[in-house]
């Protein structure tokens, strides 16, 4: 077989063979729709993604649908595939993706967009949707980036907006029924799909622009499709489908462990954070359900590590109960628990003792900003005392490594705020030596990790322009010179990559041309340092005649129509605007549990959320 | 009870050809937890299941005789262990036998391989090949070294179906990688598939069954 021959010439051939324990195999003759679920990054990263596991399971629960997995081949494999005429294939059947009914691509971060186009091309599928006739699969996009997928509009047939467990099932069911009753054509299918909540068919909406390049209007081309696409949510997480087994990779992936989602959404509303807004309202699983699902996955995988997933695990209202029932059996079975998203203000001795089995090398906290003033402005309601207290607990518990996450370039930031990052680091180091019960004879290592602020759609800072590369670099250098304590380590993100992310995140449909130019330049794997090339991106923007700063650095007007206004995420633009204005006065907002701020997400429903009822 | 040694014999084929020894080791460990075999754990700070493979199989090769030793801390009938193992893997890892080891892995002296693929070799070539020194360049830590692998070839036979059966040294000190053997006989670019088919011990200047 051709594939066998090329697998001898590539790194980590186990990425491309499939055949893992736990994969779903179905009889091709007995199913009505084939779904290729594509993750536009490496096997190792994609196999660790929980969303993909959840949807793989949900789709395969349908007896007449077979969902298979596809990952982006590393360039060495791509070269072999192109040279030998092997199109992109799915791992379960090894059949070419172009023979499937659906190609679903999950969009997790902007820098994977170049891989999306490359994967279409590797599948021998035309990248532009208008070039694809009935012979080609329906190309569906999903995942967090679809909340503003405008830059990808020219390449996708439809986007699934919001949580996909139910909507993808509805989509495939509609497809199957239309095929069966003979009414199916691609355009009729897309038209009917557009009437179902949660489906955005970009070709059915016309966009007009003002002379200055901003958006003038979005108009649906049919009157029976909605003007705005409302995101879908799962009402009750306890009854939503959750995988009872995982596909077990042979090769080492990013995480070889059980991941259990504990709740969706976030009560906090940090003003830079997109996840904290788009997943509202908060819906929790019951501790009993979480325990039951973990137990089942333990039986079916044999993994000895469980990671409790959520945006901020310590905000889970029944965390104490949950750890209690989990520890009843996990300790005996030598299963360790990890809580990857602890907040400093709710970090307690009790919690630390309970999860002492975590094989964590160090602790991480995210103050995000260096001064109380700026933390108020971004609504990161954590105080210096809380951080020092949490660090002190950690030091007393035998840790000497702490990592603190910050952002540089936040709206309203001054150089004092940047100095504050160093001040906080220094205080944490001092705290180490003040902690009586620390492990004597060791020295602390405190890492200050600084990302660049990226304005994201559906956040209170969505209007804010990003600092220029020069400004960001200047700030990074300033901080770097400030940091002199030898126990402090400083690392920061590449300002150039952050700028591209900002431009794509806030982009409109005109950016499809940029992505196409990038594709022609052979760009791919831009989320990997070794492949990211700012020069190529500049060239792609230039070739497309698009000004990057219009999207990355411009402060959008609050009465402008935003490219993502076509999507209704539940949270209102009004709320975001209120939050934006409060940020300018450095006024924080209480979290949802303290007080409802009327963000609007409660319109969507959702049991186990503490939002006020819709009727109230 | 004193931990009891159990030997597992399995076939490794198909897509598992592309899975390295280290990855197989991890796969088996996770599976043993999943199917609840009472495997003996090492003591200490980072306890791990004590499992030992006879020998790594080169990447891209198949095997009909892979051996793995585990120790169990509770009585469990071998039939039950076998039944559980059979459900723990895909068809590419097929359990053949579960038994009490009779020989130690240290006693392995030779391994038998079947070479199949798209090549043609005749009697003359085989006789010629075996009649003199077979010098190959071997990469070592201190650079390339020229070595004669002829003494490590115990036997070599052409089968009527065009495949080759060979018995090569597999002892700790002078193990011959079948891949190197194939390249020497068939050329660097030959298309071949190696299947390990058996193990042997030395006995009275000859070879005998390993169990
Ligand atoms: S409706 Fe109120 S409680 Fe619910 S997410 Fe919005 S602000 Fe929070």
mmCIF file of N, CA and C and ligand atoms in Angstrom, chain A residues 280-281 592 596-602 610-612, ligand 1:
data_model
loop_
_atom_site.group_PDB
_atom_site.id
_atom_site.type_symbol
_atom_site.label_atom_id
_atom_site.label_comp_id
_atom_site.label_asym_id
_atom_site.label_seq_id
_atom_site.Cartn_x
_atom_site.Cartn_y
_atom_site.Cartn_z
ATOM 1 N N UNK A 280 -21.361 31.826 28.588
ATOM 2 C CA UNK A 280 -22.435 32.093 29.550
ATOM 3 C C UNK A 280 -23.746 31.559 29.015
ATOM 4 N N UNK A 281 -24.733 31.212 29.815
ATOM 5 C CA UNK A 281 -24.690 31.262 31.269
ATOM 6 C C UNK A 281 -23.962 30.051 31.858
ATOM 7 N N UNK A 592 -21.174 36.862 39.130
ATOM 8 C CA UNK A 592 -22.582 36.474 38.980
ATOM 9 C C UNK A 592 -23.175 35.905 40.258
ATOM 10 N N UNK A 596 -26.276 39.604 40.063
ATOM 11 C CA UNK A 596 -26.451 39.540 38.608
ATOM 12 C C UNK A 596 -26.295 40.929 38.014
ATOM 13 N N UNK A 597 -25.493 41.029 36.964
ATOM 14 C CA UNK A 597 -25.302 42.338 36.342
ATOM 15 C C UNK A 597 -26.128 42.483 35.080
ATOM 16 N N UNK A 598 -27.020 41.557 34.867
ATOM 17 C CA UNK A 598 -27.940 41.670 33.737
ATOM 18 C C UNK A 598 -27.257 41.612 32.391
ATOM 19 N N UNK A 599 -26.429 40.582 32.185
ATOM 20 C CA UNK A 599 -25.689 40.509 30.917
ATOM 21 C C UNK A 599 -26.560 40.032 29.782
ATOM 22 N N UNK A 600 -27.683 39.386 30.109
ATOM 23 C CA UNK A 600 -28.588 38.944 29.046
ATOM 24 C C UNK A 600 -28.519 37.464 28.739
ATOM 25 N N UNK A 601 -27.485 36.786 29.256
ATOM 26 C CA UNK A 601 -27.301 35.378 28.894
ATOM 27 C C UNK A 601 -28.412 34.487 29.427
ATOM 28 N N UNK A 602 -29.119 34.962 30.435
ATOM 29 C CA UNK A 602 -30.185 34.133 31.015
ATOM 30 C C UNK A 602 -31.331 33.889 30.038
ATOM 31 N N UNK A 610 -27.281 30.019 38.087
ATOM 32 C CA UNK A 610 -27.947 30.834 39.090
ATOM 33 C C UNK A 610 -28.394 32.171 38.534
ATOM 34 N N UNK A 611 -28.441 32.269 37.225
ATOM 35 C CA UNK A 611 -28.953 33.493 36.629
ATOM 36 C C UNK A 611 -30.439 33.619 36.978
ATOM 37 N N UNK A 612 -30.945 34.859 37.032
ATOM 38 C CA UNK A 612 -32.374 35.030 37.260
ATOM 39 C C UNK A 612 -33.172 34.398 36.128
HETATM 40 S S1 LIG C 1 -27.607 36.853 33.572
HETATM 41 FE FE1 LIG C 1 -26.699 37.712 35.411
HETATM 42 S S2 LIG C 1 -26.045 35.920 36.621
HETATM 43 FE FE2 LIG C 1 -26.479 35.185 34.551
HETATM 44 S S3 LIG C 1 -24.479 35.225 33.503
HETATM 45 FE FE3 LIG C 1 -25.474 37.206 33.078
HETATM 46 S S4 LIG C 1 -24.733 38.567 34.705
HETATM 47 FE FE4 LIG C 1 -24.265 36.489 35.372
#
